[in-house]
Short mmCIF file of C-alpha atoms (C1' of nucleotides) in Angstrom, two decimals:
data_model
loop_
_atom_site.label_atom_id
_atom_site.label_comp_id
_atom_site.label_asym_id
_atom_site.label_seq_id
_atom_site.Cartn_x
_atom_site.Cartn_y
_atom_site.Cartn_z
CA MET A 1 -35.58 41.30 2.91
CA HIS A 2 -38.02 42.34 0.27
CA ASP A 3 -40.76 40.06 1.49
CA LEU A 4 -40.22 41.50 4.95
CA LEU A 5 -40.97 44.97 3.73
CA ALA A 6 -44.05 43.57 2.05
CA ILE A 7 -45.15 41.80 5.21
CA THR A 8 -44.69 44.93 7.27
CA LEU A 9 -46.75 46.97 4.92
CA LYS A 10 -49.40 44.32 4.55
CA ARG A 11 -50.09 44.08 8.23
CA LEU A 12 -50.94 47.75 8.48
CA GLU A 13 -54.66 47.62 9.02
CA GLY A 14 -57.33 49.37 7.04
CA VAL A 15 -54.86 50.89 4.63
CA SER A 16 -55.31 51.04 0.88
CA ASP A 17 -52.75 49.61 -1.51
CA ASP A 18 -52.26 53.10 -2.74
CA ASP A 19 -51.33 54.27 0.76
CA ARG A 20 -48.92 51.40 1.06
CA ASP A 21 -47.22 52.35 -2.17
CA VAL A 22 -46.79 55.92 -1.09
CA LEU A 23 -45.36 54.85 2.22
CA ALA A 24 -43.01 52.42 0.54
CA ALA A 25 -41.81 55.21 -1.71
CA LEU A 26 -40.74 57.21 1.31
CA ILE A 27 -38.38 54.59 2.57
CA GLY A 28 -34.87 55.88 2.29
CA GLU A 29 -31.51 54.20 2.35
CA THR A 30 -31.29 50.68 3.70
CA ARG A 31 -28.18 49.97 5.67
CA ALA A 32 -26.58 47.16 7.61
CA VAL A 33 -25.37 47.81 11.12
CA SER A 34 -23.36 45.52 13.30
CA ALA A 35 -24.21 44.12 16.71
CA GLY A 36 -23.81 46.50 19.58
CA ARG A 37 -24.22 49.62 17.51
CA VAL A 38 -26.25 52.35 19.19
CA LEU A 39 -28.81 53.49 16.65
CA VAL A 40 -30.36 56.27 18.66
CA GLU A 41 -28.76 57.80 21.71
CA GLU A 42 -30.68 58.65 24.88
CA GLY A 43 -31.33 62.36 24.97
CA SER A 44 -31.15 62.85 21.23
CA CYS A 45 -33.96 64.02 18.95
CA PRO A 46 -34.09 61.67 15.98
CA GLN A 47 -35.19 62.96 12.61
CA VAL A 48 -36.10 59.56 11.25
CA SER A 49 -37.97 56.44 12.19
CA MET A 50 -36.89 53.01 11.09
CA LEU A 51 -38.11 49.81 9.61
CA LEU A 52 -36.28 46.76 10.85
CA LEU A 53 -35.64 44.33 8.03
CA GLY A 54 -33.22 41.96 9.70
CA GLY A 55 -31.74 41.32 13.12
CA LEU A 56 -32.91 42.46 16.51
CA VAL A 57 -33.09 45.91 18.00
CA GLY A 58 -33.61 46.69 21.67
CA ARG A 59 -34.86 49.69 23.55
CA VAL A 60 -32.36 50.08 26.34
CA SER A 61 -32.54 52.06 29.56
CA ILE A 62 -29.52 52.41 31.80
CA LEU A 63 -29.45 52.93 35.56
CA ASN A 64 -26.65 54.77 37.33
CA GLU A 65 -25.08 51.76 38.96
CA GLY A 66 -24.80 49.90 35.71
CA GLY A 67 -28.23 48.30 35.73
CA ARG A 68 -29.52 47.80 32.20
CA GLN A 69 -33.08 47.06 31.18
CA ILE A 70 -34.28 46.23 27.70
CA SER A 71 -37.83 47.49 27.68
CA GLU A 72 -38.75 46.44 24.19
CA LEU A 73 -37.44 44.11 21.56
CA ASN A 74 -38.05 44.67 17.88
CA VAL A 75 -38.01 41.86 15.39
CA PRO A 76 -37.74 42.12 11.61
CA GLY A 77 -40.86 43.61 10.13
CA ASP A 78 -41.36 45.98 13.04
CA PHE A 79 -41.44 49.71 12.81
CA VAL A 80 -38.81 50.97 15.18
CA ASP A 81 -39.14 54.21 16.99
CA LEU A 82 -42.35 55.58 15.62
CA HIS A 83 -42.54 57.09 19.10
CA SER A 84 -39.88 59.62 18.30
CA LEU A 85 -42.21 61.04 15.69
CA LEU A 86 -44.28 62.38 18.57
CA LEU A 87 -41.84 62.74 21.44
CA LYS A 88 -39.17 65.40 21.30
CA LYS A 89 -36.47 63.76 23.30
CA MET A 90 -35.43 60.14 23.64
CA ASP A 91 -35.60 58.90 27.23
CA HIS A 92 -33.73 55.73 26.32
CA SER A 93 -31.42 54.37 23.61
CA LEU A 94 -31.98 52.08 20.67
CA VAL A 95 -29.34 49.44 20.22
CA ALA A 96 -28.79 46.80 17.58
CA LEU A 97 -28.57 43.62 19.65
CA THR A 98 -27.43 41.59 16.66
CA ASP A 99 -26.21 42.52 13.23
CA ALA A 100 -29.21 44.21 11.68
CA VAL A 101 -30.62 45.67 8.51
CA ILE A 102 -32.49 48.91 8.75
CA ALA A 103 -34.45 51.15 6.44
CA THR A 104 -35.14 54.72 7.50
CA ILE A 105 -38.10 57.02 6.94
CA SER A 106 -37.72 60.70 7.61
CA HIS A 107 -40.04 62.27 10.13
CA VAL A 108 -40.90 65.24 7.96
CA SER A 109 -42.16 63.14 5.12
CA LEU A 110 -43.91 60.78 7.52
CA LYS A 111 -45.69 63.69 9.15
CA LEU A 112 -46.82 65.09 5.85
CA LEU A 113 -48.03 61.70 4.80
CA CYS A 114 -49.99 61.31 8.00
CA GLU A 115 -51.74 64.63 7.52
CA ALA A 116 -52.72 63.69 4.01
CA ARG A 117 -53.77 60.13 4.72
CA PRO A 118 -55.56 59.62 8.00
CA ARG A 119 -56.01 55.92 7.35
CA LEU A 120 -52.30 55.48 7.23
CA MET A 121 -51.78 57.51 10.37
CA ARG A 122 -54.30 55.36 12.13
CA ALA A 123 -52.47 52.23 11.07
CA LEU A 124 -49.16 53.59 12.35
CA TRP A 125 -50.84 54.60 15.57
CA GLY A 126 -52.07 51.04 15.77
CA GLU A 127 -48.50 49.79 15.54
CA THR A 128 -47.47 51.81 18.57
CA VAL A 129 -50.55 50.62 20.42
CA VAL A 130 -49.57 47.00 19.86
CA ASP A 131 -46.10 47.84 21.14
CA GLY A 132 -47.85 49.09 24.23
CA ALA A 133 -49.78 45.85 24.60
CA ILE A 134 -46.53 43.90 24.44
CA ASN A 135 -45.12 46.25 27.04
CA ARG A 136 -47.97 45.56 29.40
CA GLU A 137 -47.45 41.86 29.00
CA TRP A 138 -43.78 42.25 29.88
CA LEU A 139 -44.80 44.31 32.88
CA LEU A 140 -47.03 41.49 34.03
CA ALA A 141 -44.17 39.06 33.59
CA LEU A 142 -41.66 41.21 35.46
CA GLY A 143 -44.07 42.01 38.24
CA ARG A 144 -45.63 38.65 38.90
CA MET A 145 -43.79 35.75 37.33
CA SER A 146 -40.73 33.74 38.39
CA ALA A 147 -37.50 33.76 36.46
CA THR A 148 -38.21 30.55 34.57
CA GLU A 149 -41.73 31.64 33.77
CA ARG A 150 -40.50 34.94 32.42
CA LEU A 151 -38.02 33.24 30.16
CA ALA A 152 -40.67 30.81 29.01
CA HIS A 153 -42.91 33.74 28.23
CA LEU A 154 -40.19 35.51 26.31
CA PHE A 155 -39.58 32.48 24.13
CA CYS A 156 -43.28 31.97 23.49
CA GLU A 157 -43.69 35.56 22.44
CA LEU A 158 -40.62 35.53 20.28
CA TYR A 159 -41.67 32.36 18.54
CA VAL A 160 -45.07 33.73 17.68
CA ARG A 161 -43.73 37.07 16.51
CA LEU A 162 -40.98 35.55 14.43
CA GLU A 163 -43.30 32.95 13.00
CA ALA A 164 -45.62 35.71 11.86
CA VAL A 165 -42.89 37.17 9.70
CA GLY A 166 -41.63 33.87 8.41
CA LEU A 167 -38.53 33.73 10.60
CA ALA A 168 -39.61 30.77 12.69
CA ALA A 169 -41.22 27.45 11.93
CA ASP A 170 -41.54 23.97 13.42
CA TYR A 171 -40.89 25.44 16.86
CA ARG A 172 -37.40 26.47 15.87
CA PHE A 173 -35.83 29.84 15.30
CA ASP A 174 -32.54 31.66 15.35
CA LEU A 175 -31.88 33.84 18.33
CA ARG A 176 -28.38 35.21 18.28
CA LEU A 177 -28.52 37.03 21.58
CA THR A 178 -26.36 36.54 24.63
CA GLN A 179 -27.76 35.29 27.91
CA SER A 180 -26.95 38.73 29.26
CA ASP A 181 -29.30 40.28 26.73
CA ALA A 182 -32.03 37.91 27.81
CA ALA A 183 -31.25 38.78 31.42
CA ASP A 184 -31.75 42.45 30.68
CA MET A 185 -35.12 41.72 29.10
CA VAL A 186 -36.57 39.62 31.89
CA GLY A 187 -34.97 41.59 34.69
CA ILE A 188 -32.71 39.00 36.29
CA THR A 189 -28.95 38.41 36.34
CA PRO A 190 -27.13 36.56 33.55
CA VAL A 191 -26.12 33.84 35.99
CA HIS A 192 -29.71 33.24 36.88
CA VAL A 193 -30.75 33.17 33.24
CA ASN A 194 -28.27 30.39 32.81
CA ARG A 195 -29.70 28.39 35.67
CA SER A 196 -33.29 28.99 34.59
CA LEU A 197 -32.52 27.88 31.07
CA LYS A 198 -31.02 24.75 32.53
CA THR A 199 -34.28 24.09 34.34
CA LEU A 200 -36.27 24.54 31.14
CA ARG A 201 -33.84 22.26 29.33
CA GLU A 202 -34.08 19.59 32.00
CA GLN A 203 -37.85 19.67 31.72
CA SER A 204 -37.45 19.18 27.96
CA LEU A 205 -39.37 22.35 27.27
CA LEU A 206 -36.80 24.44 25.52
CA GLU A 207 -33.29 24.40 24.18
CA TRP A 208 -31.24 27.43 23.26
CA ARG A 209 -27.63 26.92 22.30
CA GLY A 210 -25.35 28.50 19.76
CA GLY A 211 -27.92 31.07 18.76
CA SER A 212 -30.60 28.63 17.80
CA ALA A 213 -33.71 27.94 19.85
CA ILE A 214 -35.93 24.87 19.82
CA ILE A 215 -39.19 24.64 21.67
CA HIS A 216 -39.68 20.97 22.48
CA ASP A 217 -43.06 21.19 24.11
CA TRP A 218 -45.04 24.21 23.10
CA SER A 219 -48.15 23.51 25.10
CA LYS A 220 -46.30 22.89 28.35
CA LEU A 221 -44.12 25.93 27.79
CA ALA A 222 -47.11 28.11 27.04
CA ARG A 223 -48.92 26.82 30.08
CA LEU A 224 -45.93 27.50 32.30
CA ALA A 225 -45.67 31.03 30.95
CA GLN A 226 -49.45 31.50 30.96
CA PHE A 227 -48.95 32.67 27.43
CA ASP A 228 -52.04 33.87 25.59
CA PRO A 229 -51.22 35.38 22.20
CA THR A 230 -54.30 37.58 22.20
CA TYR A 231 -52.24 40.65 22.85
CA LEU A 232 -50.29 40.02 19.65
CA GLN A 233 -53.34 39.55 17.45
CA PRO A 234 -52.77 42.54 15.19
CA ARG A 235 -49.27 41.31 14.51
CA LEU A 236 -50.51 37.92 13.46
CA ILE A 237 -52.95 38.98 10.82
CA SER A 238 -50.42 38.94 8.05
CA SER A 239 -49.58 35.34 8.80
CA ASP A 240 -53.25 34.42 8.96
CA GLN A 241 -53.76 35.84 5.53
CA ASN A 242 -50.87 34.12 3.87
CA PRO A 243 -50.08 30.82 5.46
CA SER A 244 -46.66 30.11 4.00
CA MET B 1 -64.07 68.79 37.33
CA HIS B 2 -64.54 71.38 34.68
CA ASP B 3 -61.03 72.71 34.88
CA LEU B 4 -59.84 69.14 34.56
CA LEU B 5 -61.58 68.74 31.27
CA ALA B 6 -60.02 72.00 30.18
CA ILE B 7 -56.57 70.86 31.28
CA THR B 8 -56.92 67.60 29.44
CA LEU B 9 -57.90 69.32 26.26
CA LYS B 10 -55.26 71.98 26.60
CA ARG B 11 -52.41 69.55 26.82
CA LEU B 12 -53.25 67.98 23.50
CA GLU B 13 -50.44 69.20 21.35
CA GLY B 14 -50.65 71.02 18.08
CA VAL B 15 -54.40 71.11 18.13
CA SER B 16 -56.52 74.11 17.23
CA ASP B 17 -59.09 75.55 19.62
CA ASP B 18 -61.66 74.62 17.07
CA ASP B 19 -60.56 70.98 17.23
CA ARG B 20 -60.74 71.10 20.99
CA ASP B 21 -64.28 72.40 20.88
CA VAL B 22 -65.40 69.69 18.54
CA LEU B 23 -63.80 67.05 20.70
CA ALA B 24 -65.39 68.51 23.82
CA ALA B 25 -68.77 68.42 22.11
CA LEU B 26 -68.41 64.67 21.65
CA ILE B 27 -68.06 63.96 25.30
CA GLY B 28 -71.08 62.06 26.47
CA GLU B 29 -72.52 61.38 29.87
CA THR B 30 -70.34 61.94 32.88
CA ARG B 31 -70.84 59.44 35.65
CA ALA B 32 -69.50 58.63 39.07
CA VAL B 33 -68.40 55.08 39.80
CA SER B 34 -67.38 53.64 43.10
CA ALA B 35 -64.09 52.05 44.08
CA GLY B 36 -63.58 48.53 42.86
CA ARG B 37 -65.94 48.83 39.94
CA VAL B 38 -64.71 47.08 36.80
CA LEU B 39 -65.09 49.58 33.99
CA VAL B 40 -64.00 47.37 31.14
CA GLU B 41 -63.80 43.62 31.36
CA GLU B 42 -60.92 41.59 29.94
CA GLY B 43 -62.01 40.02 26.69
CA SER B 44 -64.69 42.59 25.91
CA CYS B 45 -64.76 44.97 22.98
CA PRO B 46 -65.52 48.43 24.30
CA GLN B 47 -67.45 50.90 22.17
CA VAL B 48 -66.25 53.94 24.06
CA SER B 49 -63.11 55.47 25.42
CA MET B 50 -63.07 57.52 28.59
CA LEU B 51 -61.82 60.70 30.09
CA LEU B 52 -60.96 60.43 33.76
CA LEU B 53 -62.11 63.50 35.66
CA GLY B 54 -61.66 62.29 39.20
CA GLY B 55 -60.22 59.33 41.08
CA LEU B 56 -57.80 56.68 39.92
CA VAL B 57 -58.22 53.96 37.34
CA GLY B 58 -55.92 51.00 36.89
CA ARG B 59 -55.19 48.65 34.06
CA VAL B 60 -55.27 45.25 35.68
CA SER B 61 -53.97 41.89 34.47
CA ILE B 62 -54.71 38.73 36.37
CA LEU B 63 -52.63 35.56 36.53
CA ASN B 64 -54.14 32.13 37.08
CA GLU B 65 -52.89 31.65 40.61
CA GLY B 66 -54.31 34.92 41.79
CA GLY B 67 -51.36 37.11 40.86
CA ARG B 68 -52.51 40.61 39.98
CA GLN B 69 -50.48 43.27 38.20
CA ILE B 70 -51.52 46.86 37.63
CA SER B 71 -49.73 47.78 34.44
CA GLU B 72 -50.87 51.35 34.21
CA LEU B 73 -52.39 53.93 36.47
CA ASN B 74 -54.52 56.75 35.18
CA VAL B 75 -54.90 60.00 37.05
CA PRO B 76 -57.54 62.67 36.51
CA GLY B 77 -57.07 64.41 33.21
CA ASP B 78 -55.92 61.25 31.47
CA PHE B 79 -57.61 59.70 28.52
CA VAL B 80 -58.39 56.16 29.51
CA ASP B 81 -58.41 53.35 27.05
CA LEU B 82 -57.75 55.12 23.80
CA HIS B 83 -56.07 51.80 22.98
CA SER B 84 -59.39 50.10 22.56
CA LEU B 85 -60.10 52.42 19.69
CA LEU B 86 -57.52 50.44 17.74
CA LEU B 87 -57.48 47.02 19.37
CA LYS B 88 -60.42 44.71 18.96
CA LYS B 89 -60.27 42.83 22.17
CA MET B 90 -59.21 43.85 25.67
CA ASP B 91 -56.34 41.74 26.99
CA HIS B 92 -56.78 43.17 30.48
CA SER B 93 -59.39 44.91 32.61
CA LEU B 94 -59.90 48.49 33.62
CA VAL B 95 -60.79 48.99 37.26
CA ALA B 96 -61.68 52.04 39.30
CA LEU B 97 -59.18 51.86 42.14
CA THR B 98 -60.95 54.64 44.03
CA ASP B 99 -64.28 56.33 43.62
CA ALA B 100 -64.00 57.99 40.25
CA VAL B 101 -65.68 60.33 37.81
CA ILE B 102 -65.67 59.41 34.18
CA ALA B 103 -66.77 60.94 30.92
CA THR B 104 -67.15 58.72 27.88
CA ILE B 105 -66.55 59.30 24.19
CA SER B 106 -67.95 56.88 21.68
CA HIS B 107 -65.52 55.18 19.35
CA VAL B 108 -67.56 55.79 16.25
CA SER B 109 -67.62 59.52 16.70
CA LEU B 110 -63.99 59.54 17.73
CA LYS B 111 -63.03 57.65 14.61
CA LEU B 112 -64.93 60.00 12.38
CA LEU B 113 -63.37 62.95 14.09
CA CYS B 114 -59.92 61.49 13.59
CA GLU B 115 -60.47 61.02 9.88
CA ALA B 116 -61.62 64.59 9.54
CA ARG B 117 -59.00 66.19 11.72
CA PRO B 118 -55.54 64.67 11.40
CA ARG B 119 -54.09 67.11 13.88
CA LEU B 120 -56.41 65.85 16.54
CA MET B 121 -55.66 62.25 15.72
CA ARG B 122 -51.98 62.98 16.05
CA ALA B 123 -52.53 64.51 19.45
CA LEU B 124 -54.47 61.48 20.64
CA TRP B 125 -51.79 59.23 19.23
CA GLY B 126 -49.34 61.31 21.25
CA GLU B 127 -51.29 60.55 24.40
CA THR B 128 -50.94 56.82 23.88
CA VAL B 129 -47.25 57.28 23.12
CA VAL B 130 -46.71 59.02 26.45
CA ASP B 131 -48.55 56.16 28.14
CA GLY B 132 -46.00 53.93 26.49
CA ALA B 133 -43.13 56.00 27.84
CA ILE B 134 -44.54 55.69 31.34
CA ASN B 135 -44.84 51.97 30.76
CA ARG B 136 -41.21 51.67 29.83
CA GLU B 137 -40.22 53.54 32.94
CA TRP B 138 -42.23 51.10 35.06
CA LEU B 139 -40.57 48.24 33.23
CA LEU B 140 -37.18 49.66 34.16
CA ALA B 141 -38.31 49.94 37.77
CA LEU B 142 -39.71 46.40 37.91
CA GLY B 143 -36.73 44.92 36.16
CA ARG B 144 -33.86 46.65 37.87
CA MET B 145 -34.83 48.45 41.06
CA SER B 146 -35.31 47.30 44.65
CA ALA B 147 -38.66 47.42 46.40
CA THR B 148 -38.00 50.72 48.18
CA GLU B 149 -36.65 52.30 45.03
CA ARG B 150 -39.71 51.24 43.08
CA LEU B 151 -42.02 52.74 45.64
CA ALA B 152 -39.97 55.91 45.71
CA HIS B 153 -40.21 56.05 41.95
CA LEU B 154 -43.95 55.55 42.03
CA PHE B 155 -44.43 58.40 44.45
CA CYS B 156 -42.19 60.71 42.45
CA GLU B 157 -44.10 59.97 39.29
CA LEU B 158 -47.46 60.36 40.95
CA TYR B 159 -46.52 63.65 42.51
CA VAL B 160 -45.40 65.10 39.20
CA ARG B 161 -48.43 63.84 37.32
CA LEU B 162 -50.89 65.01 39.93
CA GLU B 163 -49.16 68.33 40.31
CA ALA B 164 -49.50 68.87 36.56
CA VAL B 165 -53.27 68.68 36.86
CA GLY B 166 -53.51 70.71 40.02
CA LEU B 167 -54.10 67.79 42.36
CA ALA B 168 -50.86 68.03 44.24
CA ALA B 169 -48.86 70.89 45.69
CA ASP B 170 -46.25 71.52 48.37
CA TYR B 171 -45.14 67.91 48.09
CA ARG B 172 -48.49 66.69 49.35
CA PHE B 173 -51.30 64.86 47.66
CA ASP B 174 -54.20 62.58 48.30
CA LEU B 175 -53.69 58.95 47.44
CA ARG B 176 -56.62 56.86 48.56
CA LEU B 177 -55.23 53.52 47.51
CA THR B 178 -54.53 50.48 49.64
CA GLN B 179 -51.03 49.15 50.16
CA SER B 180 -52.18 46.12 48.20
CA ASP B 181 -52.87 48.31 45.20
CA ALA B 182 -49.39 49.78 45.48
CA ALA B 183 -48.01 46.26 45.77
CA ASP B 184 -49.71 45.28 42.52
CA MET B 185 -48.18 48.27 40.77
CA VAL B 186 -44.60 47.73 41.86
CA GLY B 187 -44.72 43.95 41.72
CA ILE B 188 -44.11 43.02 45.34
CA THR B 189 -46.30 41.67 48.16
CA PRO B 190 -48.45 43.91 50.33
CA VAL B 191 -46.44 42.90 53.37
CA HIS B 192 -43.27 44.04 51.73
CA VAL B 193 -44.85 47.31 50.65
CA ASN B 194 -45.57 47.93 54.27
CA ARG B 195 -41.99 47.26 55.29
CA SER B 196 -40.56 49.34 52.46
CA LEU B 197 -42.81 52.26 53.32
CA LYS B 198 -41.54 51.99 56.85
CA THR B 199 -37.99 52.29 55.57
CA LEU B 200 -38.87 55.38 53.57
CA ARG B 201 -40.62 56.83 56.59
CA GLU B 202 -37.65 56.15 58.84
CA GLN B 203 -35.41 57.93 56.40
CA SER B 204 -37.81 60.88 56.54
CA LEU B 205 -38.31 60.72 52.81
CA LEU B 206 -41.99 59.99 52.56
CA GLU B 207 -45.10 59.54 54.61
CA TRP B 208 -48.32 57.94 53.43
CA ARG B 209 -51.07 57.39 55.94
CA GLY B 210 -54.79 57.60 55.80
CA GLY B 211 -54.84 58.26 52.10
CA SER B 212 -52.65 61.32 52.18
CA ALA B 213 -49.05 61.38 51.04
CA ILE B 214 -46.31 63.80 52.02
CA ILE B 215 -42.90 63.86 50.42
CA HIS B 216 -40.53 65.20 53.04
CA ASP B 217 -37.38 65.27 50.98
CA TRP B 218 -37.99 65.45 47.28
CA SER B 219 -34.40 65.57 46.12
CA LYS B 220 -33.33 62.58 48.19
CA LEU B 221 -36.39 60.63 47.15
CA ALA B 222 -35.83 61.44 43.49
CA ARG B 223 -32.19 60.49 43.77
CA LEU B 224 -33.05 57.19 45.41
CA ALA B 225 -35.57 56.44 42.67
CA GLN B 226 -33.29 57.79 39.95
CA PHE B 227 -36.32 59.73 38.89
CA ASP B 228 -35.95 61.88 35.80
CA PRO B 229 -39.24 63.43 34.69
CA THR B 230 -38.14 63.70 31.06
CA TYR B 231 -40.41 60.85 30.07
CA LEU B 232 -43.40 62.80 31.36
CA GLN B 233 -42.58 66.01 29.53
CA PRO B 234 -45.62 66.08 27.27
CA ARG B 235 -47.83 65.70 30.32
CA LEU B 236 -46.24 68.67 32.02
CA ILE B 237 -46.72 71.25 29.33
CA SER B 238 -50.11 72.30 30.51
CA SER B 239 -48.73 73.10 33.93
CA ASP B 240 -45.80 74.96 32.41
CA GLN B 241 -48.19 77.12 30.48
CA ASN B 242 -50.46 78.00 33.35
CA PRO B 243 -48.63 78.06 36.61
CA SER B 244 -51.52 78.16 39.05
"C1'" DC C 1 -1.41 28.70 20.75
"C1'" DG C 2 -3.32 32.20 23.64
"C1'" DT C 3 -6.63 35.60 24.61
"C1'" DG C 4 -11.16 37.30 25.57
"C1'" DG C 5 -16.05 36.79 25.57
"C1'" DA C 6 -19.74 33.86 26.70
"C1'" DG C 7 -21.54 30.04 29.23
"C1'" DT C 8 -21.65 26.93 33.42
"C1'" DT C 9 -21.41 25.69 38.11
"C1'" DG C 10 -20.78 25.92 43.27
"C1'" DA C 11 -21.01 28.26 47.98
"C1'" DG C 12 -22.65 31.68 50.66
"C1'" DT C 13 -25.54 35.98 51.14
"C1'" DT C 14 -29.49 39.08 50.52
"C1'" DT C 15 -33.94 40.39 49.28
"C1'" DG C 16 -38.30 39.59 49.28
"C1'" DG C 17 -42.06 36.01 50.14
"C1'" DT C 18 -45.04 33.20 53.32
"C1'" DC C 19 -47.63 32.44 57.22
"C1'" DA C 20 -49.59 33.92 61.16
"C1'" DA C 21 -50.61 36.89 64.96
"C1'" DT C 22 -51.94 41.45 66.43
"C1'" DA C 23 -53.46 46.21 65.85
"C1'" DT C 24 -56.20 49.93 63.97
"C1'" DG C 25 -60.01 52.18 62.17
"C1'" DC C 26 -64.45 52.60 60.35
"C1'" DG C 27 -69.31 51.62 59.34
"C1'" DT C 28 -73.43 49.11 60.76
"C1'" DG C 29 -76.86 47.58 63.67
"C1'" DG C 30 -78.33 47.06 68.37
"C1'" DC D 1 -73.51 55.49 72.13
"C1'" DC D 2 -71.42 51.15 72.14
"C1'" DA D 3 -70.19 46.56 70.29
"C1'" DC D 4 -69.16 43.89 66.62
"C1'" DG D 5 -67.12 42.69 62.28
"C1'" DC D 6 -64.58 43.51 58.38
"C1'" DA D 7 -60.85 45.45 55.79
"C1'" DT D 8 -56.46 47.27 56.05
"C1'" DA D 9 -52.08 47.92 58.26
"C1'" DT D 10 -48.19 46.28 61.09
"C1'" DT D 11 -44.89 43.17 62.91
"C1'" DG D 12 -42.24 38.82 63.78
"C1'" DA D 13 -40.25 34.30 62.54
"C1'" DC D 14 -39.05 31.52 59.12
"C1'" DC D 15 -38.35 30.20 54.11
"C1'" DA D 16 -37.24 30.44 49.17
"C1'" DA D 17 -35.84 32.76 45.03
"C1'" DA D 18 -32.53 35.25 43.10
"C1'" DC D 19 -27.97 37.68 43.66
"C1'" DT D 20 -22.88 37.84 44.35
"C1'" DC D 21 -18.50 36.28 43.83
"C1'" DA D 22 -15.46 33.32 42.04
"C1'" DA D 23 -13.70 29.47 39.66
"C1'" DC D 24 -13.61 26.97 35.56
"C1'" DT D 25 -14.93 25.53 30.71
"C1'" DC D 26 -15.64 26.21 25.95
"C1'" DC D 27 -15.07 28.28 21.78
"C1'" DA D 28 -14.07 31.58 18.07
"C1'" DC D 29 -10.64 34.46 16.39
"C1'" DG D 30 -6.22 36.46 15.73
#
DNA sequence: CGTGGAGTTGAGTTTGGTCAATATGCGTGG
DNA sequence: CCACGCATATTGACCAAACTCAACTCCACG
C-alpha cells in the first residue's frame, strides 16, 4: 500500500518533493470497500476525490434497458475522479469492481493547494489528460476492432499499467473481475467474451482463469490488438525510473 | 468569427476579465485551412494549441488495415489540442474535416500564463475534462447502442453544442461532413450509415442532405438516443447567460 | 448437501459488413 | 454550354460477427 502511494506521487510530473509532501499530507482516511460497492452515485456532487491503493474501480454508465458500459477502469496508483473537482454533477457512477482500498482527498483542500502550487495543478491536470488518452484508445477499440482484438487490447493495456505499479510481472497478473465486467468494458455480451477468450486461449495467446491472467505470447497478442503503449507513456515513467 | 472568440473565452469558468484579456492577447495568427488538411500529425510534438473559430476538426486514429476512428469532434469555439500541452507525443492526428478557421496559441506562452494565473489554468483544465465527459458518452454509445441510436445521439449532441455557440437554431444546422466521416465517428461502415439515416428519415426524426441537417422531432430523437445533455453542461453556460 | 453465481457450450436469429452496381451532383476543361 | 470524371450517396444480394435463449457445468459458501 505504502509504496503505491509513493509510486502515485512519484509519477506526477514536474512536481517538487515539497509539493508531493504537501499533497500527501492532505490525504485523509484510507478505507477498504468491498466489491460491488458504489463509491459515487450518478447525479451526485462529490466533495472528495480519491486515490486508489488497491483493487479496481470502474466508471459505469447505465442505459435504460439495462445496458451497462464501463467507460474507464482505474488500477491501484490511479487518481480516481479528479474530474469531479471541476464538474458539478456526476454523469455516471463509480463502482468498486473488486474489493478495494481507497484514500480520499477533499476537494476544498485540493483546490486551495492547486491555487497555491501551479506545478502541482499542472501535474494533476496531466493525470486527467492521460485518462483521456486511454479513453480515446478504448474508443478506437470499440469503434473499429473485433471482439477478440478488443479483449487482447484490454489485456495488453492492463498488463502494462499494472506492471508500472508493480502489480504485474513475467506476463502474469491478478485480475479478479467477472467476464461480465470485461464484457461491459469492451462492449460485447458476456457470452461472447467467453467465446472470444476461448479463441485467445486456443491460440495460446492468453489465459485467464480463477482471477489470474497469463499472457503466453506478448508479441503476438500485442500485434493482434495493434497495441502501442505510447498513449500510456506518462504512466510508465515511474517504472522507467525504478526498475524493480 | 469574433463573437466566437468571445464565446470561447466567456465560457471559461471562474476566470476574471483580466485573465481573459491576457489570454486573448496571446492568440497568434488566425488562418484558414481547407478540408482534409492534417493539422497535427500522429507522432509529432506540437508547439502550439489551437482555437477553432470555424469548421470542424476531428481527432483521428488509424488502424493498420485501413480502419479509421474519429475519437473526438471539435466544433467552433472549442479549444483544440490542449492535451498536447501536457503530453509529449501525439498518439493520433488532428484533421480538418471541413474547411476551417484556426487561431493558434503557443505552448510556451500558455505554460507561462498558467503558472502565473492558476484560475486560468483551472479553466483550461476544465475544458479538457469536459472533452473527457464527451468521450465517455461516445464510449457508451459505441459500446452499447445500435447504429441508428448512435447516429441519433451524434446529431443530438451536435445540435446542442452548435446551438450553444450560435451555429444552430430551430433544430437546423449546417453539417458539411460526408457519411464516411459520420461512419468513422460512430464506428460503423459508410454503407450502414446510409441505411441508418434512411431509417431515421423514414421515421421523420431527422433529415441530413446536402450538408444541412434538420431535426424534425427532437423529443423522439433524444429519447431514441437516450440523450441527456448533462454531460455538456459546462459547454452550455455561455448560451444560458446570453440567450441570443 | 444444496443453492446461487459465474463460466461454458450449442442452435438459431439479428445486426451490421462486404461487394458490387447504379445514381447524383459538382467542378473542370473542351 | 455541354461532356466527362470523380467523389459521394443509394440500393440490393449475400455473408459474417455477435446476440439471444437456453441448457448444463463448476465451484464456493452456507
